[in-house]
PDB file of C-alpha atoms and ligand atoms in Angstrom:
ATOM      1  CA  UNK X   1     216.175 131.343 190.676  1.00 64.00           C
ATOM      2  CA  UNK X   2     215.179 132.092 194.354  1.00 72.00           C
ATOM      3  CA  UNK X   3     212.650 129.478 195.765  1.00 88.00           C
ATOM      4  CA  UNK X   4     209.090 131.454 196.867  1.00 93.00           C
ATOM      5  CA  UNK X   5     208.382 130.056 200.416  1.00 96.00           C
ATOM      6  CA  UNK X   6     205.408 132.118 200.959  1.00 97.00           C
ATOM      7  CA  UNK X   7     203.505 134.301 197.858  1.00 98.00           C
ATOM      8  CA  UNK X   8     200.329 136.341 197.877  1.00 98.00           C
ATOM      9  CA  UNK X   9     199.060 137.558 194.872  1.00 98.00           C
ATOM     10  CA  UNK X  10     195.611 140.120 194.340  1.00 98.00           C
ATOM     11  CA  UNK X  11     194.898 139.530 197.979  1.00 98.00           C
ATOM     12  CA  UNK X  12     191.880 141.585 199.492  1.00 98.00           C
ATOM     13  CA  UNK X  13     190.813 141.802 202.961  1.00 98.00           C
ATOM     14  CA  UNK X  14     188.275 143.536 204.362  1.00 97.00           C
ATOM     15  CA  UNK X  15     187.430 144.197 208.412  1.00 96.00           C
ATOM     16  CA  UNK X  16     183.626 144.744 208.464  1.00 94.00           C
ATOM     17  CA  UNK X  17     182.434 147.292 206.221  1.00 95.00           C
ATOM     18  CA  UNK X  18     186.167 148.419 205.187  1.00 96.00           C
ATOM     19  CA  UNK X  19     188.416 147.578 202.654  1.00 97.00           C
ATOM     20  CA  UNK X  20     192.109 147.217 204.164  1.00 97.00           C
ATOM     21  CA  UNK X  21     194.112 145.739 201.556  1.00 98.00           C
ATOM     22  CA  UNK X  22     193.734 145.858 198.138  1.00 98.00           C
ATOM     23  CA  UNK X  23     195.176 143.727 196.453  1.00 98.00           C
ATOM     24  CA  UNK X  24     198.603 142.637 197.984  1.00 98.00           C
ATOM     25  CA  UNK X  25     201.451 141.062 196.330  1.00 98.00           C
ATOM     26  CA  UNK X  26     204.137 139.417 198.146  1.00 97.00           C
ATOM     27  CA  UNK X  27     207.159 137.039 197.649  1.00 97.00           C
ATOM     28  CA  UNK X  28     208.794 135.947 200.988  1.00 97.00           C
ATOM     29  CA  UNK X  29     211.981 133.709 199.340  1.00 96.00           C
ATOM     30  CA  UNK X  30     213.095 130.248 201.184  1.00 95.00           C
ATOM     31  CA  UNK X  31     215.798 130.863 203.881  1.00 93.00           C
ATOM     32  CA  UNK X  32     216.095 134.675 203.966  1.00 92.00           C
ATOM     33  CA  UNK X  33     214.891 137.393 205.953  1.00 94.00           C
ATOM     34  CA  UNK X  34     212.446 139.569 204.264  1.00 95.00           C
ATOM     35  CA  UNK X  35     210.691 142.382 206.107  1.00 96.00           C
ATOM     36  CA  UNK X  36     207.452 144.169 205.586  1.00 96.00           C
ATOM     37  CA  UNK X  37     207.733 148.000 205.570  1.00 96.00           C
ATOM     38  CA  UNK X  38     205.308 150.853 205.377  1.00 95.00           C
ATOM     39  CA  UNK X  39     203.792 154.073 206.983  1.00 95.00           C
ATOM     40  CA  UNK X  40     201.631 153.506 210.453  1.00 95.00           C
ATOM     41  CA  UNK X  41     197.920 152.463 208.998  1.00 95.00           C
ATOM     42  CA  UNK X  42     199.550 151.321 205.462  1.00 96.00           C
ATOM     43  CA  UNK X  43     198.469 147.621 206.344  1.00 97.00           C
ATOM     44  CA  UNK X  44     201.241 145.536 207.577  1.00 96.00           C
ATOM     45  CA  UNK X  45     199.321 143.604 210.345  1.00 95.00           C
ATOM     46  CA  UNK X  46     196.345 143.428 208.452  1.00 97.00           C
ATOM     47  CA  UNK X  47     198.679 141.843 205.884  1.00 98.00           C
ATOM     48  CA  UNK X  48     200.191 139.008 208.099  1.00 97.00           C
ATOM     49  CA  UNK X  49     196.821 138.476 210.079  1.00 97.00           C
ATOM     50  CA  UNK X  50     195.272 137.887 206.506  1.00 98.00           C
ATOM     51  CA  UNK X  51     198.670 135.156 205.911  1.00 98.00           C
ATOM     52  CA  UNK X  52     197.471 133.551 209.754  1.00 97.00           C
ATOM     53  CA  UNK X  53     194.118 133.611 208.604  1.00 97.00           C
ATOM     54  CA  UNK X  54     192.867 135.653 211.733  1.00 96.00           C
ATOM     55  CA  UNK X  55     191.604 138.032 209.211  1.00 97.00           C
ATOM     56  CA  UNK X  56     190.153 136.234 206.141  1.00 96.00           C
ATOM     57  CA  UNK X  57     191.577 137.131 202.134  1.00 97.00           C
ATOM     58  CA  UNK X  58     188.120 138.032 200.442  1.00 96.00           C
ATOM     59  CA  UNK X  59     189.954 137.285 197.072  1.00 97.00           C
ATOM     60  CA  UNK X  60     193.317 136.533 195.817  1.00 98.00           C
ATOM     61  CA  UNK X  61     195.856 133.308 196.398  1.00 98.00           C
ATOM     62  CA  UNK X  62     198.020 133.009 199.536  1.00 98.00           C
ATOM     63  CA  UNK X  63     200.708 129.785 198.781  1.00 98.00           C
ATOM     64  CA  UNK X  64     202.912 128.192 201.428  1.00 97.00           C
ATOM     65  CA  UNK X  65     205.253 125.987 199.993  1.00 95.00           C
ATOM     66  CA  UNK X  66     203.533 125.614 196.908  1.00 92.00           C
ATOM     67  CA  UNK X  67     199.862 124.900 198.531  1.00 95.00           C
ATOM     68  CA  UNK X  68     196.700 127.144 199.047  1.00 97.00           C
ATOM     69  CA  UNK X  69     196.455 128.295 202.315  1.00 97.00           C
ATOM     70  CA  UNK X  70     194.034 131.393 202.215  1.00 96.00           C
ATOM     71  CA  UNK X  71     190.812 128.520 202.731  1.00 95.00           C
ATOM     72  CA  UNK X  72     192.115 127.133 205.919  1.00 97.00           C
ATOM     73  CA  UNK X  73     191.867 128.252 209.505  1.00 97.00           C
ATOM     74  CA  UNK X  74     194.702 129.326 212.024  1.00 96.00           C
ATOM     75  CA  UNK X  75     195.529 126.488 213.778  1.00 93.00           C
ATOM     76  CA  UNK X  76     195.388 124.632 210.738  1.00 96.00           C
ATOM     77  CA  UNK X  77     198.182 127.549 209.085  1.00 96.00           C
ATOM     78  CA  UNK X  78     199.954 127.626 212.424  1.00 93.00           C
ATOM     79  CA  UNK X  79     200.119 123.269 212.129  1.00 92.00           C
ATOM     80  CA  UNK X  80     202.250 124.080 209.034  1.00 94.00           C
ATOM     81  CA  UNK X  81     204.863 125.781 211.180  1.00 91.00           C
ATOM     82  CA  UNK X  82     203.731 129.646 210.347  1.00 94.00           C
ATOM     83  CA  UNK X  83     204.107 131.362 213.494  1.00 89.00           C
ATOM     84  CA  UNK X  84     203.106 134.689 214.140  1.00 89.00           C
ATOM     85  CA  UNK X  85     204.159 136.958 217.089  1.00 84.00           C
ATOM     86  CA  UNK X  86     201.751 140.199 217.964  1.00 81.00           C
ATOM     87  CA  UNK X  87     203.398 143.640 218.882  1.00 79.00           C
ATOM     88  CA  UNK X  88     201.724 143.328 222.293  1.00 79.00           C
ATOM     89  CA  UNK X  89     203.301 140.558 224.635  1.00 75.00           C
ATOM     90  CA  UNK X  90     200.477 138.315 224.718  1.00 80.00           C
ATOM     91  CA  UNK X  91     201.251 136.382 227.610  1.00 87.00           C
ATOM     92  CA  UNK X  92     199.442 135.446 230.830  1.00 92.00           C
ATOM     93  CA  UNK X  93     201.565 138.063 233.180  1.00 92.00           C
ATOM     94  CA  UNK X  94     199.987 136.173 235.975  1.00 95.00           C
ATOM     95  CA  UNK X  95     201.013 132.701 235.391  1.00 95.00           C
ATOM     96  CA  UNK X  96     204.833 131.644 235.426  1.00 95.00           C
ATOM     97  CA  UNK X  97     207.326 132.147 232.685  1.00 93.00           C
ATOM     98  CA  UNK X  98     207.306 128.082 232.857  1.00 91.00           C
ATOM     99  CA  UNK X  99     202.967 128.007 232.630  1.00 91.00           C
ATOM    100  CA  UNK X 100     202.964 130.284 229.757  1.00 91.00           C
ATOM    101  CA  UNK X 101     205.514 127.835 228.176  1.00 88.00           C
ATOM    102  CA  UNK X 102     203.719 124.986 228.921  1.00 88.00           C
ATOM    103  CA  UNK X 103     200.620 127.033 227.223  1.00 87.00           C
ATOM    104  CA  UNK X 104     202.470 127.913 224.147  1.00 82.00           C
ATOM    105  CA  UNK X 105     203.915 124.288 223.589  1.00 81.00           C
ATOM    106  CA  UNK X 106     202.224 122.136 221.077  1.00 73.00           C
ATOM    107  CA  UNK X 107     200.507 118.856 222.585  1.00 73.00           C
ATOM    108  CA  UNK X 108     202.721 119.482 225.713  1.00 75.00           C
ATOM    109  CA  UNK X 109     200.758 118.640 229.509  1.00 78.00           C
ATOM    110  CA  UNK X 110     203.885 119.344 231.470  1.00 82.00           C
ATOM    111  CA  UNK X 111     206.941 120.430 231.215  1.00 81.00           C
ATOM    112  CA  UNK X 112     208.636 116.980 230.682  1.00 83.00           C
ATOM    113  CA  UNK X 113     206.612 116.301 227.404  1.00 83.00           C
ATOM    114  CA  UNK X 114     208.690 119.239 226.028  1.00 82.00           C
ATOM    115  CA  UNK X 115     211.880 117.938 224.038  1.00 83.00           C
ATOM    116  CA  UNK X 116     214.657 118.734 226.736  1.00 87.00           C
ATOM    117  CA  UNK X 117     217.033 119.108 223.807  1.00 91.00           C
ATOM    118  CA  UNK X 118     214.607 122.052 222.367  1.00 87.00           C
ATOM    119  CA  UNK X 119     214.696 123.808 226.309  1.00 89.00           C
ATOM    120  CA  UNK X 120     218.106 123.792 226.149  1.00 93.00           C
ATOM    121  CA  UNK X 121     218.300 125.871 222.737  1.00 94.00           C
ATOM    122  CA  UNK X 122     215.588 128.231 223.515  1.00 91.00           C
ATOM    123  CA  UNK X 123     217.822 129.027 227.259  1.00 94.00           C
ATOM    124  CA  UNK X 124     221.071 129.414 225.519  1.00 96.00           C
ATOM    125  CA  UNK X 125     219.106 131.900 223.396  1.00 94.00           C
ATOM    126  CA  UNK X 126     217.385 133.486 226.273  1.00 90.00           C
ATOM    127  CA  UNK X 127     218.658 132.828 229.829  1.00 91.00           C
ATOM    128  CA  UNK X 128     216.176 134.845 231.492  1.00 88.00           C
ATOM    129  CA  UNK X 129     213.562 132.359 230.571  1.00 90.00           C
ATOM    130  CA  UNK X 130     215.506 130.005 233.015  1.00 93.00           C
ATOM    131  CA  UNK X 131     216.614 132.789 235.468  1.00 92.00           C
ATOM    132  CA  UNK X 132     212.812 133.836 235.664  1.00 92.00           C
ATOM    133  CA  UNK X 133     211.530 130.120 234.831  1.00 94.00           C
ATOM    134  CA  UNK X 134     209.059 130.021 238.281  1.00 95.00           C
ATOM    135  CA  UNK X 135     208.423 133.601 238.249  1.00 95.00           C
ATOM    136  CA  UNK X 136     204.855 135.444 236.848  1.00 95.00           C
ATOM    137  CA  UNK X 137     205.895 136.355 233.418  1.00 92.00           C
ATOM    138  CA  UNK X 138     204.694 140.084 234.028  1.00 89.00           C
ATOM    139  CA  UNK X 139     207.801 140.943 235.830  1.00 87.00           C
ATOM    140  CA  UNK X 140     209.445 140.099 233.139  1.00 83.00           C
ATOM    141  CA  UNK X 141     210.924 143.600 231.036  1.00 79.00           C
ATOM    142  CA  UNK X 142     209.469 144.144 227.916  1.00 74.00           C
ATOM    143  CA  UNK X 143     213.235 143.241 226.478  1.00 71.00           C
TER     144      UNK X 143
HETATM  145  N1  ATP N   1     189.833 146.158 213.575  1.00 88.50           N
HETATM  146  C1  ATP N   1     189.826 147.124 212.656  1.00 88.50           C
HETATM  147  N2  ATP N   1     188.690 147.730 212.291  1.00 88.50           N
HETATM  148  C2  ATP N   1     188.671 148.715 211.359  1.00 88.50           C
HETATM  149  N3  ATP N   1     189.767 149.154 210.725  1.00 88.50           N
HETATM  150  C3  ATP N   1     190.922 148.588 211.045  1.00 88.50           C
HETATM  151  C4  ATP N   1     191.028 147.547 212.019  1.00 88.50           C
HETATM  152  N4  ATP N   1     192.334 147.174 212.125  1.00 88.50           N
HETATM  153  C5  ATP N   1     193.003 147.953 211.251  1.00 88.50           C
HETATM  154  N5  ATP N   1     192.165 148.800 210.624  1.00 88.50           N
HETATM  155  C6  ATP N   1     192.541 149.802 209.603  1.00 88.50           C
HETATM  156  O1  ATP N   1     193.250 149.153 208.582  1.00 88.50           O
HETATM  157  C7  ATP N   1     194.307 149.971 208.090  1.00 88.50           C
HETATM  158  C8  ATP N   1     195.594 149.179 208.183  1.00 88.50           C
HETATM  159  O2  ATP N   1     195.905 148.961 209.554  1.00 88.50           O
HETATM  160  P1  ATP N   1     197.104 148.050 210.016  1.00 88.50           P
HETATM  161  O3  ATP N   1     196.959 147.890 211.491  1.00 88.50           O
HETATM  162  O4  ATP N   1     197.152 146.819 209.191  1.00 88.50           O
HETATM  163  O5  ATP N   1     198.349 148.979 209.643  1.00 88.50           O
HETATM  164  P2  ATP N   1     199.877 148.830 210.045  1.00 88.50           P
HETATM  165  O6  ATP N   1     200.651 148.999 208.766  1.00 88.50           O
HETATM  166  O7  ATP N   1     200.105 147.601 210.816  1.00 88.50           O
HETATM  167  O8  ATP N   1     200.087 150.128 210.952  1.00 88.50           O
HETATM  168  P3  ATP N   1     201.101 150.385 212.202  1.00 88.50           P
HETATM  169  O9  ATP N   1     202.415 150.825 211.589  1.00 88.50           O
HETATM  170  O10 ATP N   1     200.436 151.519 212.940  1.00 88.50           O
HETATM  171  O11 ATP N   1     201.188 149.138 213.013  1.00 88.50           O
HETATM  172  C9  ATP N   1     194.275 151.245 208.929  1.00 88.50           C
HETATM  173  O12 ATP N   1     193.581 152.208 208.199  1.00 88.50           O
HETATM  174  C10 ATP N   1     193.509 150.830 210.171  1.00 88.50           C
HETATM  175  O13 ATP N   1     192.814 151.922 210.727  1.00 88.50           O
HETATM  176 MG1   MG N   2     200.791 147.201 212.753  1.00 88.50          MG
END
């Protein structure tokens, strides 16, 4: 049997006076990659804001990892390790590639509170975030 790392069942959300989704049922399975699919307006960001709790489930159970997290707020969701990354870039284009890192990092002040190890990963991944490390992020390409 394939172990549910994420499940919604009968979730509703409404934004203001409208009714988004009604009623959303959702297995995301432990260790794969499952992906969300669906015509433009059909609900998919409504959907994982609802999971981040940016919008809130009016109804219905969302379960990480076996607990209730439709009653809790976003940093509280994020805290579990649920990250969530918008379809806009949603950085500060202004500040450096190595301020908006310093931003994004949890209970980091500077740079050398981040876990070297980690920096090393995430520049193997991605060398332009060294090659453009003191650079504003909004010359950064989109890529
Ligand atoms: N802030 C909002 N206020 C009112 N209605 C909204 C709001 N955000 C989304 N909606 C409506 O909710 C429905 C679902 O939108 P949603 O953005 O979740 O769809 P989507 O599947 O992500 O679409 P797309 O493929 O275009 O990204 C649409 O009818 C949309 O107009
Ligand atoms: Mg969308």
């Amino acid at each position: 049997m394939i172990e549910a790392l994420l499940t919604m069942s009968g979730v509703h959300t409404s934004i203001g006076a409208y009714h988004i989704l009604h009623g959303v049922d959702l297995v995301v399975p432990r260790g794969k990659l499952t992906m969300l699919l669906g015509r433009n307006g059909a609900g998919k960001t409504t959907t994982l804001r609802t999971i981040m709790g940016l919008w809130r489930a009016s109804s219905g159970h969302i379960k990480f990892a076996g607990n209730e997290i439709a009653a809790l707020s976003t940093p509280q969701i994020a805290g579990l390790n649920i990250a969530y990354v918008h379809e806009t870039m949603g950085i500060f284009s202004d500040l450096t590639v190595k301020e908006n890192m310093l931003l994004a990092a949890r209970g980091a002040k500077r740079i050398s509170d981040i876990d070297d190890t980690r920096l090393k990963w995430i520049f193997s991944l991605f060398p332009a975030v060294e090659k453009f490390w003191s650079t504003p992020a909004g010359k950064l390409s989109g890529g």
